[in-house]
Amino acid sequence: MSGSGPTPAQRLTLDRLADVLVPEGRNMPAASTVGVSEGLLDRFLDAAPALAEPLLSLLDEAPAEGLDAFVRHLASQRPGDFGVLSTTVVGAYYLSAEVRRLIGYPGQQPNPLSVASEPDYLDMLERVHERHPGYRECS
Amino acid sequence: MSAQPEAELAWVERWNPDPNVRQGLADYPLTGDADVRPVMYNGVGGGLVQWAAMWQTLLASDFRVRTLDGIADDWPIGWDDLADCYAQVARDMSVSGLGGDPALPEMDPYPNPPIPIGKIGQVAAEGMDRLGWHWWPGANAIASRRHGNLQACQRRGTCMIGCPENAKATPSLTHWPSVQAAGARLVTGARVTEIPVDERGRVRGAAYLDRDGVEHFQPAQVVMLAANAVGTARLLLLSASPRFPDGLANSSGLVGRRLMQHPYRTVTVVCEDPLDSWQGPWGQVIYSLEFAETHPDRDFVRGAKWMVMPHGGPMFAAAEYQEAHRHDGFEAVWGANFHRAADEVFGRAFTWGIQAEDLPEDDNRVTLDPTMCDSSGLPAAHVEYRVSENTRRMLDFNVARAVEAAEASGAVSTLVRDVWPTGIGHVLGTTRMGNDPQTSVVDRWCRAHDVPNLYVIDGGVFVTGGSANPTATIMANALRVTDHLIEARASQEIPA
Ligand SMILES: Cc1cc2nc3c(=O)[nH]c(=O)nc-3n(C[C@H](O)[C@H](O)[C@H](O)COP(=O)(O)OP(=O)(O)OC[C@H]3O[C@@H](n4cnc5c(N)ncnc54)[C@H](O)[C@@H]3O)c2cc1C
Ligand code: SF4
């Protein structure tokens, strides 16, 4: 991550903004409770360093009160800035091991495929052949 | 990064396919007002570093669009001219697939058996079967078993940010080892600035800057350009000289014109049951050519190819959900509704990608930007591109059919997206092939009409775009042209 990283005040603001976007759901924790403004944010910014500067200036700009209205204003009037905020929050949220466990996502794990057995779609392909007129001749 | 939890984040920046976002060392800016902005990967390997490896030949009819449909132009070559080369490049690229598709001319078998279509392919195929529509297991340049320098695919699904298993065909595995062993020298970090000519109008080689901005000149008897339909057009225009004031090889005025990109829409099919659809490969699981040909009852000519793909991890599922609901307001996707994407879409959906054959139009074009430059001070590529009425109708029609296919597959809902504002990496047509020097840039052997020792071997030479993913044809054509160049070398003109 570039520079000195987010300050505690900026992290706190991010938590509050993040919960407007990703509040607690039926079985799902709110963004702030899984630490989107802590280690997950650092990991996110390592992966997307160019977003650090626009994100931090957005956090500095956020008002002390009325964060809900601020986020909605960004969404409707400033799509670029809203994209920076929402991509950060969603990206950091789904890095959380707890969130991944809850939605049943193991990550992009290896899972060898097997081509040994005959595929079971061959009867469907036979029907493709039966009904297809053949390719368009053009010579 | 592709083997780490951060895999999905790679898209945000470093592996974003849009060079304006990624801003890598070898990238140049793309400016202009385009309905679809091209995407590409610049660096050794080009787009084949990042591609999805979907392997598709053109249709036989794609070479005869003027004759069959009375629009656009015919190619100066036909499917049969490429047949042997299609087979050879499929072997070179360790393609996995199943031959025998009745929508295509007969071909040699692929070197590897098809990748299993998995749960998403099965559900999609059953829908097509119910409707009586064409579908076929996808061919991909991804090894289903060890082959050549490739390992067997492990279904990680990170194909477009680099395959950590070396299972996806990419030139650093499939070509560079043998090419370098045969003595070729690869100069990395070289940015070609100009293709200069001698007093007789033959090209002399390439002028380039190295990473430190130091100028070099590489002499050559023959120059073959493969910088893609944007980069090659840019380089030819950059190479204007007193002898070629409008750009090299541009007496027809067509260099940069007729850009085609396969405008793209998607229908994401959300199912009741879990489909584990974050698993790869992110090639094409199955495809359909049901609506790829012109039909007299439709209000457009030519057609589109469809292909089924997985939809990635939860971040992608959320992005897909947000994009499909972009006109429904904040509440629809954020706050209390945020988790719906993970609940309803993640792991339970697959995507029908629909790529349209856009016809060549002179005003869809690449020029040099008058003010913006790349990091070496060379003009950026300025791209103007409009999605035509024919293409919009074609996409509307195909999207409506894909929603029917989704319903036949038992979908609980669909997420429909409008034309993607960034392209899918298919850039074609800006240096078209043809017999007439007044209406084409290169001849049937892809040699510039104006310059006898200059060749173009990328997708710029496409006369029309078809609806197939273009790489199989770009590679087969490059092989055809190179074989001919070698055969005819005794008569090849070279600089003094
Ligand atoms: C995200 C993505 C997914 C894709 N998926 C598929 C797919 O599934 N199936 C398919 O068929 N196709 C796919 N494509 C398209 C495929 O990548 C291209 O068809 C293919 O790469 C074209 O090869 P090329 O060599 O003609 O051009 P490119 O691969 O674009 O290579 C051009 C090269 O020229 C270099 N260059 C440009 N200008 C200069 C200069 N001035 N000096 C020096 N070097 C220069 C670039 O750095 C680059 O290395 C995809 C593309 C992208 C971006
Ligand atoms: S799905 Fe296969 S090809 Fe794609 S990244 Fe994984 S191992 Fe590589």
XYZ file of C-alpha atoms and ligand atoms in Angstrom:
696
model
C 0.000 0.000 0.000
C 1.228 3.454 -0.879
C 1.858 6.285 1.618
C 1.274 5.950 5.317
C -2.142 4.282 4.990
C -5.505 5.337 6.405
C -5.620 7.119 9.783
C -7.800 5.816 12.631
C -10.290 8.613 11.899
C -10.484 7.644 8.239
C -10.998 3.998 9.182
C -13.819 4.968 11.516
C -15.496 6.983 8.763
C -15.150 4.064 6.364
C -16.888 1.779 8.880
C -19.826 4.128 9.104
C -20.086 4.597 5.341
C -19.665 0.874 4.750
C -22.619 0.046 6.984
C -24.884 2.232 4.845
C -23.997 0.036 1.884
C -23.684 -3.308 3.654
C -25.717 -3.414 6.861
C -26.436 -6.534 8.886
C -28.624 -8.996 6.965
C -30.635 -12.051 7.953
C -27.596 -14.248 8.501
C -24.944 -11.837 7.444
C -22.811 -9.451 9.501
C -22.585 -5.733 8.763
C -19.464 -4.545 6.965
C -18.037 -2.787 10.019
C -18.260 -5.863 12.224
C -16.052 -8.000 9.961
C -13.325 -5.373 9.857
C -13.625 -3.842 6.391
C -11.799 -0.777 7.667
C -8.957 -2.747 9.256
C -6.774 -5.534 7.886
C -9.220 -6.255 5.067
C -8.924 -2.656 3.884
C -5.140 -2.927 3.889
C -5.304 -6.115 1.850
C -7.762 -4.511 -0.527
C -5.544 -1.474 -1.063
C -2.530 -3.698 -1.614
C -4.432 -5.274 -4.482
C -5.786 -1.958 -5.798
C -3.258 0.717 -4.795
C -4.532 3.350 -7.229
C -7.795 3.526 -5.289
C -6.061 4.583 -2.048
C -5.786 8.255 -2.850
C -9.349 8.851 -4.087
C -10.710 6.733 -1.239
C -8.844 8.615 1.474
C -9.870 11.988 0.129
C -13.471 10.819 0.026
C -13.214 9.725 3.658
C -11.814 13.145 4.575
C -14.640 14.837 2.764
C -17.428 12.818 4.440
C -19.468 14.916 6.902
C -19.606 14.038 10.600
C -23.382 13.642 10.438
C -25.712 12.553 7.658
C -23.526 9.812 6.218
C -26.537 8.054 4.792
C -27.421 11.107 2.700
C -23.756 11.532 1.723
C -23.558 7.984 0.349
C -26.820 8.404 -1.568
C -25.577 11.686 -2.971
C -22.411 9.982 -4.212
C -24.488 7.187 -5.761
C -26.736 9.543 -7.681
C -24.414 12.462 -8.478
C -20.831 11.236 -8.391
C -20.700 7.733 -9.891
C -16.903 7.681 -10.106
C -16.452 8.408 -6.400
C -19.284 6.080 -5.496
C -17.518 3.364 -7.494
C -14.343 3.881 -5.453
C -16.246 3.579 -2.174
C -18.504 0.680 -3.142
C -15.726 -1.329 -4.798
C -13.604 -0.938 -1.668
C -16.388 -1.944 0.693
C -17.604 -4.912 -1.340
C -14.057 -6.044 -2.162
C -12.914 -5.904 1.455
C -16.164 -7.476 2.728
C -15.818 -10.554 0.571
C -12.195 -10.995 1.613
C -13.459 -11.776 5.108
C -13.041 -15.462 5.960
C -16.173 -15.256 8.123
C -18.277 -13.856 5.269
C -16.906 -16.447 2.867
C -17.803 -19.228 5.289
C -21.337 -17.896 5.672
C -22.008 -17.759 1.932
C -20.264 -21.081 1.270
C -17.434 -19.717 -0.873
C -14.161 -21.637 -0.651
C -12.340 -19.204 -2.971
C -10.969 -20.040 -6.406
C -9.626 -23.398 -5.273
C -8.138 -26.087 -7.501
C -10.596 -28.842 -8.277
C -9.203 -31.324 -10.801
C -11.506 -32.277 -13.650
C -11.881 -35.711 -15.116
C -12.248 -36.434 -18.809
C -12.010 -40.196 -18.348
C -15.722 -41.032 -18.417
C -18.071 -40.547 -21.355
C -20.106 -37.359 -21.022
C -23.803 -37.898 -20.358
C -25.011 -35.291 -22.839
C -24.394 -37.366 -25.958
C -28.082 -38.171 -26.474
C -28.855 -34.454 -26.446
C -26.130 -33.905 -29.065
C -27.643 -36.593 -31.249
C -30.842 -34.578 -31.245
C -28.859 -31.466 -32.249
C -27.602 -33.421 -35.258
C -31.036 -34.774 -36.162
C -32.732 -31.389 -36.280
C -29.900 -29.208 -37.611
C -30.189 -28.279 -41.310
C -26.388 -28.226 -41.693
C -24.221 -25.201 -42.200
C -25.011 -22.635 -44.840
C -23.216 -23.598 -48.053
C -21.669 -20.664 -49.808
C -19.464 -21.740 -52.654
C -2.553 -13.336 -7.149
C -4.866 -15.708 -8.996
C -4.227 -18.467 -6.429
C -4.966 -16.163 -3.472
C -8.196 -14.980 -1.817
C -7.561 -11.625 -3.496
C -8.116 -13.215 -6.934
C -11.305 -11.293 -7.674
C -9.661 -8.014 -6.718
C -7.111 -8.430 -9.468
C -9.808 -7.150 -11.830
C -10.117 -3.845 -10.056
C -6.816 -2.544 -11.307
C -3.774 -4.586 -12.223
C -5.639 -7.071 -14.375
C -8.448 -4.839 -15.478
C -8.825 -5.497 -19.220
C -9.324 -1.783 -19.919
C -5.873 -0.227 -20.539
C -7.166 3.180 -19.416
C -7.887 1.713 -15.979
C -4.904 -0.643 -15.765
C -2.366 1.880 -17.055
C 0.389 -0.711 -17.355
C 3.864 0.075 -18.617
C 3.177 -1.081 -22.168
C -0.326 0.434 -22.369
C -1.239 3.473 -24.418
C -4.321 5.597 -23.734
C -7.518 5.130 -25.722
C -9.454 8.343 -26.163
C -12.589 9.253 -28.078
C -16.301 8.891 -27.943
C -17.103 5.232 -28.383
C -20.290 3.333 -27.536
C -17.949 0.396 -26.964
C -14.381 1.166 -25.856
C -11.857 -1.488 -26.913
C -10.066 -3.515 -24.268
C -6.740 -5.262 -24.767
C -3.644 -6.429 -22.953
C -0.364 -4.849 -24.024
C 2.848 -6.692 -23.259
C 4.475 -9.955 -24.315
C 1.675 -12.365 -25.265
C -0.834 -9.572 -25.872
C -4.473 -10.419 -25.330
C -3.615 -14.092 -24.986
C -2.256 -13.384 -21.518
C -5.701 -12.353 -20.396
C -8.091 -14.058 -22.772
C -10.822 -16.484 -21.832
C -9.408 -18.987 -24.359
C -12.744 -19.621 -26.103
C -11.872 -21.280 -29.374
C -14.211 -20.787 -32.302
C -13.775 -20.859 -36.045
C -15.749 -18.545 -38.283
C -18.820 -19.902 -40.064
C -18.425 -20.797 -43.731
C -20.920 -18.039 -44.584
C -18.833 -15.396 -42.789
C -16.505 -15.216 -45.777
C -19.357 -14.499 -48.233
C -21.512 -11.888 -46.537
C -21.932 -9.746 -49.661
C -22.836 -12.700 -51.876
C -25.247 -14.257 -49.400
C -26.785 -11.265 -47.668
C -26.133 -8.399 -50.045
C -24.326 -6.315 -47.464
C -20.735 -5.509 -46.436
C -18.105 -7.421 -48.449
C -16.844 -10.890 -49.236
C -13.421 -11.984 -48.067
C -10.845 -12.717 -50.776
C -10.411 -16.139 -49.141
C -12.876 -18.770 -47.949
C -13.191 -21.249 -45.088
C -11.368 -23.915 -47.096
C -8.290 -21.692 -47.396
C -8.016 -21.760 -43.603
C -9.089 -25.350 -42.917
C -5.625 -26.923 -42.521
C -4.317 -23.952 -40.572
C -7.325 -24.042 -38.213
C -6.408 -27.652 -37.444
C -2.714 -26.864 -36.965
C -3.219 -23.913 -34.628
C -5.726 -25.924 -32.575
C -2.922 -28.430 -32.000
C -0.395 -25.689 -31.260
C -2.787 -24.227 -28.688
C -3.693 -27.575 -27.035
C -7.387 -26.958 -27.656
C -9.912 -29.137 -25.815
C -13.190 -29.629 -27.612
C -15.529 -31.935 -29.463
C -15.676 -32.015 -33.259
C -18.744 -32.745 -35.319
C -20.758 -29.573 -34.781
C -23.191 -29.604 -37.733
C -23.221 -25.783 -37.835
C -19.579 -25.790 -38.958
C -17.648 -27.409 -41.806
C -15.905 -30.640 -40.935
C -12.595 -30.268 -39.107
C -9.781 -32.441 -37.795
C -10.493 -33.602 -34.224
C -9.243 -31.324 -31.462
C -6.113 -32.602 -29.723
C -7.812 -32.912 -26.315
C -11.259 -34.092 -25.207
C -13.718 -31.363 -24.231
C -13.711 -29.967 -20.739
C -16.728 -31.429 -18.873
C -19.660 -29.038 -19.202
C -20.384 -29.282 -15.478
C -23.597 -28.360 -13.725
C -24.031 -25.012 -15.460
C -23.481 -26.477 -18.914
C -25.922 -29.287 -18.207
C -28.680 -26.916 -17.062
C -28.125 -24.600 -20.019
C -27.994 -27.486 -22.524
C -31.228 -28.982 -21.170
C -32.958 -25.654 -21.799
C -31.694 -25.562 -25.387
C -32.707 -29.199 -25.846
C -36.261 -28.437 -24.701
C -36.511 -25.600 -27.191
C -34.921 -27.626 -29.995
C -32.139 -25.081 -30.419
C -28.534 -25.608 -31.421
C -25.884 -26.005 -28.733
C -22.487 -27.672 -28.604
C -19.859 -28.306 -25.878
C -17.418 -25.397 -25.908
C -13.944 -25.669 -27.393
C -11.298 -23.847 -25.372
C -7.530 -23.401 -25.604
C -7.344 -24.879 -22.118
C -5.868 -28.327 -21.681
C -8.320 -30.886 -20.312
C -5.290 -33.146 -19.817
C -1.551 -32.603 -20.004
C -0.657 -31.603 -23.524
C 2.418 -29.918 -25.015
C 3.675 -27.431 -22.453
C 0.271 -27.192 -20.758
C -0.844 -28.891 -17.573
C -4.390 -30.159 -17.012
C -6.915 -27.497 -15.984
C -7.782 -27.468 -12.285
C -10.968 -25.422 -12.669
C -9.737 -22.490 -10.615
C -11.738 -20.053 -12.712
C -9.108 -17.315 -12.655
C -8.290 -17.783 -16.324
C -8.496 -14.089 -17.194
C -6.077 -12.925 -14.524
C -3.501 -15.557 -15.350
C -3.714 -19.301 -14.908
C -1.663 -20.407 -11.894
C -1.700 -24.001 -13.161
C -0.252 -23.293 -16.643
C -3.332 -24.921 -18.154
C -4.453 -22.056 -20.396
C -2.735 -21.565 -23.732
C -0.687 -18.397 -23.800
C 2.335 -17.617 -25.976
C 4.875 -17.833 -23.141
C 3.932 -21.527 -22.913
C 2.777 -22.434 -26.397
C 5.143 -20.484 -28.646
C 8.018 -18.585 -27.079
C 9.956 -21.596 -25.749
C 10.280 -23.193 -29.187
C 10.635 -19.889 -31.029
C 13.473 -18.813 -28.748
C 15.080 -22.226 -28.954
C 15.071 -21.772 -32.738
C 17.067 -18.563 -32.316
C 14.510 -15.750 -32.184
C 15.375 -12.829 -29.917
C 12.585 -11.242 -27.895
C 13.132 -7.585 -27.019
C 10.882 -6.759 -24.082
C 9.934 -3.232 -23.095
C 10.289 -2.068 -26.711
C 7.762 0.463 -27.968
C 7.776 0.746 -31.749
C 7.472 4.366 -32.793
C 7.656 4.125 -36.559
C 8.095 1.777 -39.516
C 10.432 3.813 -41.756
C 10.716 3.332 -45.518
C 13.566 3.572 -48.002
C 13.596 5.740 -51.102
C 11.753 3.033 -53.084
C 8.968 2.822 -50.528
C 10.028 -0.503 -48.984
C 9.962 -0.715 -45.196
C 13.422 -0.884 -43.638
C 12.624 -2.241 -40.159
C 11.289 -0.815 -36.938
C 12.325 2.204 -34.907
C 11.673 1.713 -31.200
C 12.277 3.111 -27.745
C 13.497 0.914 -24.943
C 12.283 1.175 -21.331
C 14.695 4.044 -20.671
C 13.494 5.981 -23.692
C 16.629 5.255 -25.698
C 16.024 5.090 -29.457
C 16.951 1.972 -31.447
C 16.511 0.765 -34.977
C 15.961 -2.874 -35.872
C 16.602 -3.407 -39.603
C 14.446 -5.985 -41.376
C 13.853 -7.344 -44.858
C 10.187 -7.947 -44.125
C 8.011 -6.426 -41.382
C 4.923 -8.221 -40.056
C 2.621 -6.178 -37.852
C 0.489 -7.840 -35.172
C -0.233 -4.985 -32.778
C -4.036 -5.613 -33.065
C -6.557 -3.611 -35.041
C -6.079 -0.558 -32.824
C -2.301 -0.744 -32.333
C -1.455 -1.592 -35.945
C -3.644 1.188 -37.322
C -2.019 3.565 -34.840
C 1.463 2.491 -35.873
C 0.704 2.820 -39.599
C -0.672 6.318 -39.026
C 2.359 7.159 -36.865
C 4.559 6.067 -39.775
C 3.383 8.812 -42.131
C 6.251 10.173 -44.234
C 6.638 12.463 -47.246
C 6.142 9.440 -49.461
C 3.111 8.229 -47.457
C 1.632 11.461 -46.059
C -1.651 9.871 -44.907
C 0.067 7.044 -43.087
C 1.917 3.964 -44.242
C -0.036 1.629 -46.558
C -2.970 4.023 -46.537
C -3.541 5.017 -50.171
C -7.068 3.611 -49.839
C -7.749 5.866 -46.852
C -9.039 2.785 -45.026
C -6.332 2.385 -42.385
C -8.123 2.733 -39.056
C -11.616 2.527 -40.559
C -14.184 -0.303 -40.352
C -13.385 -1.121 -36.733
C -15.521 -4.041 -35.537
C -15.800 -5.208 -31.928
C -18.650 -7.711 -31.422
C -20.889 -5.587 -29.172
C -21.858 -7.707 -26.228
C -24.812 -8.235 -23.920
C -25.364 -10.778 -21.207
C -28.265 -12.646 -19.676
C -27.387 -14.121 -16.318
C -29.555 -17.104 -15.525
C -30.368 -17.509 -11.825
C -31.404 -21.001 -10.772
C -32.950 -22.504 -7.676
C -30.255 -25.076 -6.958
C -26.586 -24.499 -6.164
C -24.408 -24.824 -9.279
C -20.976 -24.041 -7.750
C -20.685 -21.572 -10.573
C -17.609 -19.775 -9.311
C -15.640 -22.752 -10.608
C -13.775 -22.476 -13.856
C -12.709 -22.691 -16.424
C -13.804 -19.265 -17.494
C -13.854 -20.277 -21.100
C -17.043 -21.283 -22.865
C -18.787 -24.228 -21.267
C -21.237 -24.644 -24.138
C -22.069 -22.373 -27.088
C -24.949 -21.903 -29.487
C -25.038 -20.884 -33.143
C -28.834 -21.119 -33.360
C -29.128 -17.427 -34.208
C -25.774 -16.855 -35.901
C -27.041 -16.833 -39.488
C -29.252 -14.342 -41.338
C -32.952 -15.245 -41.258
C -35.500 -13.627 -43.606
C -38.098 -13.195 -40.833
C -35.856 -11.012 -38.667
C -35.458 -7.250 -38.860
C -31.666 -7.428 -39.034
C -29.029 -9.266 -41.080
C -26.343 -11.648 -39.823
C -26.414 -12.918 -36.252
C -24.862 -13.559 -32.864
C -23.018 -16.308 -31.101
C -23.986 -17.281 -27.553
C -21.774 -18.916 -24.951
C -22.261 -20.092 -21.380
C -19.763 -19.006 -18.760
C -19.493 -19.284 -14.991
C -19.986 -16.025 -13.119
C -17.082 -15.983 -10.691
C -16.989 -15.243 -6.978
C -19.271 -13.139 -4.753
C -17.817 -9.808 -5.839
C -18.675 -10.587 -9.448
C -22.133 -11.809 -8.428
C -22.722 -8.527 -6.598
C -21.444 -6.513 -9.567
C -23.689 -8.437 -11.959
C -26.682 -7.871 -9.701
C -25.915 -4.168 -9.345
C -25.414 -3.670 -13.053
C -28.643 -5.447 -13.976
C -30.532 -3.241 -11.472
C -28.735 -0.008 -12.249
C -31.944 1.787 -13.210
C -33.875 0.602 -10.134
C -32.325 2.999 -7.639
C -30.086 2.766 -4.606
C -32.457 0.694 -2.452
C -32.635 -2.114 -5.004
C -29.026 -3.171 -4.509
C -27.617 -1.508 -1.397
C -28.550 -1.454 2.269
C -31.115 -4.098 3.186
C -30.990 -5.562 -0.338
C -27.221 -5.872 -0.601
C -27.119 -9.469 0.552
C -29.636 -10.576 -2.067
C -26.844 -10.910 -4.627
C -25.030 -13.426 -2.436
C -28.271 -15.185 -1.391
C -29.863 -15.437 -4.796
C -27.150 -15.181 -7.433
C -23.798 -16.268 -6.062
C -23.115 -19.938 -6.884
C -26.568 -20.384 -8.442
C -26.191 -18.581 -11.727
C -24.445 -18.747 -15.042
C -24.209 -16.265 -17.862
C -25.206 -16.453 -21.499
C -22.785 -14.077 -23.220
C -24.141 -12.844 -26.555
C -21.681 -11.407 -29.049
C -23.082 -9.724 -32.118
C -21.623 -9.573 -35.598
C -21.243 -5.847 -36.156
C -20.879 -4.906 -39.811
C -17.947 -2.803 -41.040
C -18.629 0.934 -41.217
C -16.174 3.576 -42.344
C -16.975 5.921 -39.472
C -16.132 3.393 -36.770
C -12.493 4.183 -36.744
C -9.108 4.583 -35.077
C -7.152 7.813 -35.582
C -4.308 9.533 -33.746
C -5.339 11.687 -30.826
C -4.333 15.303 -31.504
C -3.368 16.046 -27.888
C -3.181 12.997 -25.604
C 0.041 10.940 -25.675
C 1.371 7.730 -24.161
C 4.251 7.719 -21.684
C 6.754 7.924 -24.572
C 5.088 10.998 -26.042
C 3.459 9.121 -28.953
C -0.119 10.112 -29.800
C -2.793 8.015 -28.110
C -5.278 6.029 -30.176
C -8.520 7.909 -30.664
C -11.466 5.566 -31.156
C -14.888 6.457 -32.488
C -17.408 3.663 -32.507
C -21.203 3.599 -32.746
C -23.363 0.531 -32.245
C -25.509 0.397 -35.380
C -29.265 -0.025 -35.538
C -28.764 -3.460 -37.135
C -26.590 -4.537 -34.209
C -29.009 -3.173 -31.598
C -31.919 -5.051 -33.160
C -29.813 -8.178 -33.366
C -28.877 -7.930 -29.705
C -32.444 -7.175 -28.579
C -33.702 -10.191 -30.486
C -31.004 -12.477 -29.126
C -31.425 -11.284 -25.553
C -35.167 -12.008 -25.757
C -34.379 -15.529 -27.009
C -31.787 -16.017 -24.262
C -34.411 -15.138 -21.657
C -36.618 -17.841 -23.206
C -33.686 -20.252 -23.027
C -33.232 -19.318 -19.363
C -36.889 -20.060 -18.672
C -36.574 -23.401 -20.453
C -33.631 -24.134 -18.146
C -35.871 -23.541 -15.132
C -34.466 -20.135 -14.178
C -36.041 -18.418 -11.186
C -34.941 -15.048 -12.544
C -32.655 -13.430 -15.096
C -30.300 -10.462 -14.890
C -30.209 -8.729 -18.239
C -27.518 -6.222 -19.099
C -27.498 -3.639 -21.841
C -24.648 -3.335 -24.365
C -21.394 -3.419 -22.430
C -19.648 -0.035 -22.678
C -16.254 -1.710 -22.728
C -15.497 -4.301 -25.346
C -14.600 -7.960 -25.023
C -11.128 -7.754 -26.531
C -12.210 -8.423 -30.113
C -10.811 -5.654 -32.303
C -11.060 -6.204 -36.024
C -11.188 -4.691 -39.469
C -8.996 -1.557 -39.569
C -6.594 -2.848 -42.267
C -8.962 -4.986 -44.288
C -7.907 -7.643 -46.741
C -9.075 -7.493 -50.363
C -8.128 -7.772 -54.005
C -8.685 -4.120 -54.911
C -6.051 -1.636 -53.645
C -8.663 1.112 -53.711
C -10.986 -0.630 -51.295
C -8.601 -2.603 -49.102
C -5.297 -2.178 -47.269
C -3.718 -5.626 -47.675
C -4.046 -8.296 -50.353
C -5.207 -11.900 -49.856
C -1.745 -12.763 -48.486
C -2.038 -9.860 -46.060
C 0.699 -7.936 -47.777
C 0.124 -4.174 -47.941
C -0.970 -3.179 -51.451
C 1.253 -0.097 -51.192
C 4.360 -1.654 -49.616
C 5.564 -5.027 -50.914
C 7.524 -6.067 -47.817
C 4.972 -5.071 -45.171
C 2.421 -7.565 -43.823
C -0.389 -7.332 -41.272
C -1.320 -10.541 -39.483
C -3.717 -9.451 -36.740
C -7.499 -9.070 -36.669
C -7.251 -5.812 -38.572
C -7.310 -7.795 -41.805
C -10.821 -9.202 -41.168
C -13.190 -8.100 -43.925
C -16.242 -8.801 -41.817
C -16.187 -9.894 -38.198
C -18.455 -12.939 -38.018
C -19.704 -13.577 -34.514
C -17.011 -16.064 -33.491
C -14.332 -15.239 -30.963
C -11.586 -14.193 -33.361
C -8.331 -15.713 -32.155
C -8.616 -19.081 -33.896
C -9.045 -17.223 -37.191
C -6.345 -14.623 -36.472
C -3.869 -17.412 -35.722
C -4.909 -19.650 -38.619
C -4.668 -16.731 -41.015
C -1.256 -15.682 -39.644
C -0.026 -19.234 -40.227
C -1.476 -19.320 -43.758
C 0.194 -16.029 -44.621
C 3.533 -16.978 -43.105
C 3.588 -20.344 -44.871
C 2.990 -18.528 -48.124
C 5.673 -15.954 -47.411
C 8.178 -18.751 -46.843
C 7.103 -20.580 -49.987
C 7.268 -17.442 -52.119
C 10.417 -16.032 -50.491
C 12.409 -16.139 -53.717
C 10.154 -13.454 -55.196
C 9.764 -11.368 -52.024
C 10.874 -7.777 -52.576
C 13.190 -6.464 -49.892
C 14.832 -3.114 -49.179
C 18.036 -2.248 -50.987
C -10.068 -9.921 -21.619
C -9.979 -10.549 -22.982
C -10.593 -11.780 -23.211
C -10.509 -12.357 -24.478
N -11.059 -13.595 -24.664
C -10.980 -14.186 -25.883
C -11.501 -15.495 -26.092
O -12.009 -16.118 -25.170
N -11.414 -16.022 -27.335
C -10.858 -15.361 -28.385
O -10.834 -15.887 -29.492
N -10.308 -14.134 -28.192
C -10.357 -13.536 -26.969
N -9.801 -12.301 -26.787
C -9.168 -11.653 -27.940
C -7.736 -12.092 -28.108
O -6.995 -11.730 -26.989
C -7.176 -11.442 -29.366
O -7.922 -11.904 -30.478
C -5.721 -11.808 -29.624
O -4.930 -11.524 -28.507
C -5.238 -11.062 -30.824
O -3.858 -11.272 -30.987
P -2.946 -10.214 -31.718
O -1.566 -10.731 -31.641
O -3.525 -9.929 -33.042
O -3.096 -8.850 -30.884
P -2.798 -8.600 -29.336
O -2.900 -9.866 -28.593
O -3.639 -7.468 -28.921
O -1.269 -8.206 -29.299
C -0.804 -6.957 -29.733
C 0.598 -6.798 -29.222
O 1.199 -5.687 -29.833
C 1.887 -4.944 -28.854
N 1.995 -3.560 -29.339
C 1.002 -2.696 -29.698
N 1.520 -1.539 -30.104
C 2.876 -1.651 -30.006
C 3.966 -0.775 -30.288
N 3.769 0.454 -30.758
N 5.200 -1.239 -30.037
C 5.425 -2.484 -29.551
N 4.435 -3.352 -29.296
C 3.183 -2.933 -29.521
C 1.069 -5.093 -27.604
O 1.820 -4.819 -26.443
C 0.677 -6.561 -27.707
O 1.677 -7.385 -27.188
C -9.840 -11.697 -25.528
C -9.219 -10.468 -25.284
C -9.278 -9.904 -24.028
C -8.594 -8.592 -23.791
S -9.865 -22.836 -14.700
Fe -8.214 -23.994 -15.620
S -7.402 -22.635 -17.148
Fe -8.636 -21.375 -15.820
S -7.231 -20.626 -14.304
Fe -8.034 -22.504 -13.536
S -6.633 -24.089 -14.090
Fe -6.206 -22.297 -15.321
